């Protein structure tokens, strides 16, 4: 039976990819919030304003998730660095398990966030005139 070896450098690379993606999402959220502010000045319809508030709340929730993911990734990166300082180049099962949990969280957030963006773009198409 062949045992797969997971190297610190591979996990570090994936961490960097995730961090870049999270930073991109943060920039997008800033743009989306700016767009919300613009829409508030053009619409006084109660239904539209309620939808704007809904999106504002969703964006806040996603910003919180992004912050939590960034902290979790940073903690894991610190643990990997400590592991590397001990002269080990591959991780043990608990470290890999934690990494896989973070990967699942990233994948889940990616799907949820993508759906929100699609919904928001549809909203903008309908109300941005």
PDB file of C-alpha atoms in Angstrom:
ATOM      1  CA  UNK A   1       0.000   0.000   0.000  1.00  0.00           C
ATOM      2  CA  UNK A   2       1.383   3.357  -1.029  1.00  0.00           C
ATOM      3  CA  UNK A   3       1.033   6.187   1.489  1.00  0.00           C
ATOM      4  CA  UNK A   4       0.518   9.681   0.134  1.00  0.00           C
ATOM      5  CA  UNK A   5       2.800  12.325   1.547  1.00  0.00           C
ATOM      6  CA  UNK A   6       1.418  15.828   1.946  1.00  0.00           C
ATOM      7  CA  UNK A   7       4.114  18.483   1.886  1.00  0.00           C
ATOM      8  CA  UNK A   8       4.030  21.763   3.773  1.00  0.00           C
ATOM      9  CA  UNK A   9       4.864  23.628   0.576  1.00  0.00           C
ATOM     10  CA  UNK A  10       1.759  22.267  -1.164  1.00  0.00           C
ATOM     11  CA  UNK A  11      -0.504  23.383   1.677  1.00  0.00           C
ATOM     12  CA  UNK A  12       1.229  26.752   1.830  1.00  0.00           C
ATOM     13  CA  UNK A  13       0.584  27.199  -1.903  1.00  0.00           C
ATOM     14  CA  UNK A  14      -3.112  26.436  -1.429  1.00  0.00           C
ATOM     15  CA  UNK A  15      -3.264  28.854   1.518  1.00  0.00           C
ATOM     16  CA  UNK A  16      -1.869  31.622  -0.691  1.00  0.00           C
ATOM     17  CA  UNK A  17      -4.488  30.870  -3.339  1.00  0.00           C
ATOM     18  CA  UNK A  18      -7.253  31.046  -0.749  1.00  0.00           C
ATOM     19  CA  UNK A  19      -5.911  34.265   0.727  1.00  0.00           C
ATOM     20  CA  UNK A  20      -5.835  35.866  -2.723  1.00  0.00           C
ATOM     21  CA  UNK A  21      -9.380  34.722  -3.396  1.00  0.00           C
ATOM     22  CA  UNK A  22     -10.588  36.096  -0.057  1.00  0.00           C
ATOM     23  CA  UNK A  23      -8.913  39.441  -0.728  1.00  0.00           C
ATOM     24  CA  UNK A  24     -10.605  39.574  -4.117  1.00  0.00           C
ATOM     25  CA  UNK A  25     -13.973  38.883  -2.503  1.00  0.00           C
ATOM     26  CA  UNK A  26     -13.361  41.680  -0.014  1.00  0.00           C
ATOM     27  CA  UNK A  27     -12.688  44.097  -2.876  1.00  0.00           C
ATOM     28  CA  UNK A  28     -15.837  42.929  -4.624  1.00  0.00           C
ATOM     29  CA  UNK A  29     -17.888  43.456  -1.496  1.00  0.00           C
ATOM     30  CA  UNK A  30     -16.596  47.021  -1.264  1.00  0.00           C
ATOM     31  CA  UNK A  31     -17.749  47.618  -4.837  1.00  0.00           C
ATOM     32  CA  UNK A  32     -21.100  45.990  -4.163  1.00  0.00           C
ATOM     33  CA  UNK A  33     -21.621  48.152  -1.091  1.00  0.00           C
ATOM     34  CA  UNK A  34     -20.756  51.248  -3.117  1.00  0.00           C
ATOM     35  CA  UNK A  35     -23.338  50.191  -5.673  1.00  0.00           C
ATOM     36  CA  UNK A  36     -25.902  49.812  -2.885  1.00  0.00           C
ATOM     37  CA  UNK A  37     -25.182  53.352  -1.728  1.00  0.00           C
ATOM     38  CA  UNK A  38     -25.717  54.604  -5.277  1.00  0.00           C
ATOM     39  CA  UNK A  39     -29.018  52.771  -5.553  1.00  0.00           C
ATOM     40  CA  UNK A  40     -30.317  54.190  -2.278  1.00  0.00           C
ATOM     41  CA  UNK A  41     -29.991  57.687  -3.696  1.00  0.00           C
ATOM     42  CA  UNK A  42     -32.017  56.783  -6.808  1.00  0.00           C
ATOM     43  CA  UNK A  43     -34.826  54.724  -5.326  1.00  0.00           C
ATOM     44  CA  UNK A  44     -37.389  55.502  -2.690  1.00  0.00           C
ATOM     45  CA  UNK A  45     -39.657  52.530  -3.349  1.00  0.00           C
ATOM     46  CA  UNK A  46     -40.129  50.545  -0.137  1.00  0.00           C
ATOM     47  CA  UNK A  47     -39.711  47.158  -1.841  1.00  0.00           C
ATOM     48  CA  UNK A  48     -36.477  48.201  -3.506  1.00  0.00           C
ATOM     49  CA  UNK A  49     -35.136  49.625  -0.258  1.00  0.00           C
ATOM     50  CA  UNK A  50     -35.971  46.374   1.527  1.00  0.00           C
ATOM     51  CA  UNK A  51     -34.049  44.446  -1.106  1.00  0.00           C
ATOM     52  CA  UNK A  52     -31.132  46.823  -0.731  1.00  0.00           C
ATOM     53  CA  UNK A  53     -31.151  46.198   2.998  1.00  0.00           C
ATOM     54  CA  UNK A  54     -31.262  42.458   2.358  1.00  0.00           C
ATOM     55  CA  UNK A  55     -28.160  42.661   0.174  1.00  0.00           C
ATOM     56  CA  UNK A  56     -26.407  44.907   2.657  1.00  0.00           C
ATOM     57  CA  UNK A  57     -27.029  42.289   5.367  1.00  0.00           C
ATOM     58  CA  UNK A  58     -25.853  39.481   3.100  1.00  0.00           C
ATOM     59  CA  UNK A  59     -22.678  41.367   2.293  1.00  0.00           C
ATOM     60  CA  UNK A  60     -22.009  41.901   5.995  1.00  0.00           C
ATOM     61  CA  UNK A  61     -22.493  38.185   6.646  1.00  0.00           C
ATOM     62  CA  UNK A  62     -20.098  37.266   3.859  1.00  0.00           C
ATOM     63  CA  UNK A  63     -17.526  39.780   5.105  1.00  0.00           C
ATOM     64  CA  UNK A  64     -17.700  38.063   8.494  1.00  0.00           C
ATOM     65  CA  UNK A  65     -17.211  34.648   6.903  1.00  0.00           C
ATOM     66  CA  UNK A  66     -14.250  35.994   4.932  1.00  0.00           C
ATOM     67  CA  UNK A  67     -12.663  37.333   8.126  1.00  0.00           C
ATOM     68  CA  UNK A  68     -13.187  34.000   9.892  1.00  0.00           C
ATOM     69  CA  UNK A  69     -11.658  32.084   6.983  1.00  0.00           C
ATOM     70  CA  UNK A  70      -8.677  34.432   6.859  1.00  0.00           C
ATOM     71  CA  UNK A  71      -8.060  33.921  10.591  1.00  0.00           C
ATOM     72  CA  UNK A  72      -8.408  30.151  10.295  1.00  0.00           C
ATOM     73  CA  UNK A  73      -6.005  30.022   7.358  1.00  0.00           C
ATOM     74  CA  UNK A  74      -3.494  32.237   9.184  1.00  0.00           C
ATOM     75  CA  UNK A  75      -3.638  29.997  12.276  1.00  0.00           C
ATOM     76  CA  UNK A  76      -3.121  26.916  10.147  1.00  0.00           C
ATOM     77  CA  UNK A  77      -0.267  28.591   8.278  1.00  0.00           C
ATOM     78  CA  UNK A  78       1.370  29.405  11.634  1.00  0.00           C
ATOM     79  CA  UNK A  79       1.016  25.766  12.691  1.00  0.00           C
ATOM     80  CA  UNK A  80       2.571  24.586   9.435  1.00  0.00           C
ATOM     81  CA  UNK A  81       5.452  27.037   9.885  1.00  0.00           C
ATOM     82  CA  UNK A  82       6.067  25.667  13.365  1.00  0.00           C
ATOM     83  CA  UNK A  83       5.999  22.181  11.963  1.00  0.00           C
ATOM     84  CA  UNK A  84       8.538  23.169   9.305  1.00  0.00           C
ATOM     85  CA  UNK A  85      10.816  24.763  11.904  1.00  0.00           C
ATOM     86  CA  UNK A  86      11.032  21.369  13.592  1.00  0.00           C
ATOM     87  CA  UNK A  87      12.607  20.105  10.368  1.00  0.00           C
ATOM     88  CA  UNK A  88       9.598  18.183   9.136  1.00  0.00           C
ATOM     89  CA  UNK A  89       8.522  18.642   5.512  1.00  0.00           C
ATOM     90  CA  UNK A  90       5.282  16.660   5.634  1.00  0.00           C
ATOM     91  CA  UNK A  91       2.332  16.967   7.965  1.00  0.00           C
ATOM     92  CA  UNK A  92       0.700  14.514  10.295  1.00  0.00           C
ATOM     93  CA  UNK A  93      -2.948  13.448  10.096  1.00  0.00           C
ATOM     94  CA  UNK A  94      -4.458  16.154  12.381  1.00  0.00           C
ATOM     95  CA  UNK A  95      -2.827  18.970  10.367  1.00  0.00           C
ATOM     96  CA  UNK A  96      -3.999  17.471   7.085  1.00  0.00           C
ATOM     97  CA  UNK A  97      -7.493  16.927   8.485  1.00  0.00           C
ATOM     98  CA  UNK A  98      -7.644  20.599   9.516  1.00  0.00           C
ATOM     99  CA  UNK A  99      -6.486  21.625   6.056  1.00  0.00           C
ATOM    100  CA  UNK A 100      -9.212  19.526   4.429  1.00  0.00           C
ATOM    101  CA  UNK A 101     -11.803  21.138   6.717  1.00  0.00           C
ATOM    102  CA  UNK A 102     -10.649  24.592   5.619  1.00  0.00           C
ATOM    103  CA  UNK A 103     -10.761  23.481   1.981  1.00  0.00           C
ATOM    104  CA  UNK A 104     -14.371  22.350   2.431  1.00  0.00           C
ATOM    105  CA  UNK A 105     -15.257  25.672   4.085  1.00  0.00           C
ATOM    106  CA  UNK A 106     -13.693  27.562   1.191  1.00  0.00           C
ATOM    107  CA  UNK A 107     -15.571  25.465  -1.365  1.00  0.00           C
ATOM    108  CA  UNK A 108     -18.862  25.973   0.486  1.00  0.00           C
ATOM    109  CA  UNK A 109     -18.360  29.724   0.746  1.00  0.00           C
ATOM    110  CA  UNK A 110     -17.342  29.901  -2.897  1.00  0.00           C
ATOM    111  CA  UNK A 111     -20.689  28.366  -3.955  1.00  0.00           C
ATOM    112  CA  UNK A 112     -22.772  30.473  -1.562  1.00  0.00           C
ATOM    113  CA  UNK A 113     -20.976  33.687  -2.504  1.00  0.00           C
ATOM    114  CA  UNK A 114     -21.251  32.952  -6.234  1.00  0.00           C
ATOM    115  CA  UNK A 115     -25.002  32.442  -5.906  1.00  0.00           C
ATOM    116  CA  UNK A 116     -25.345  35.716  -4.010  1.00  0.00           C
ATOM    117  CA  UNK A 117     -23.400  37.556  -6.706  1.00  0.00           C
ATOM    118  CA  UNK A 118     -25.635  36.139  -9.444  1.00  0.00           C
ATOM    119  CA  UNK A 119     -28.718  37.172  -7.526  1.00  0.00           C
ATOM    120  CA  UNK A 120     -27.306  40.638  -6.900  1.00  0.00           C
ATOM    121  CA  UNK A 121     -26.409  41.122 -10.570  1.00  0.00           C
ATOM    122  CA  UNK A 122     -29.960  40.179 -11.535  1.00  0.00           C
ATOM    123  CA  UNK A 123     -31.242  42.693  -9.027  1.00  0.00           C
ATOM    124  CA  UNK A 124     -28.967  45.380 -10.450  1.00  0.00           C
ATOM    125  CA  UNK A 125     -30.138  44.644 -13.980  1.00  0.00           C
ATOM    126  CA  UNK A 126     -33.727  45.081 -12.874  1.00  0.00           C
ATOM    127  CA  UNK A 127     -33.338  48.242 -10.774  1.00  0.00           C
ATOM    128  CA  UNK A 128     -30.302  50.088 -12.084  1.00  0.00           C
ATOM    129  CA  UNK A 129     -31.693  52.375 -14.749  1.00  0.00           C
TER     130      UNK A 129
END
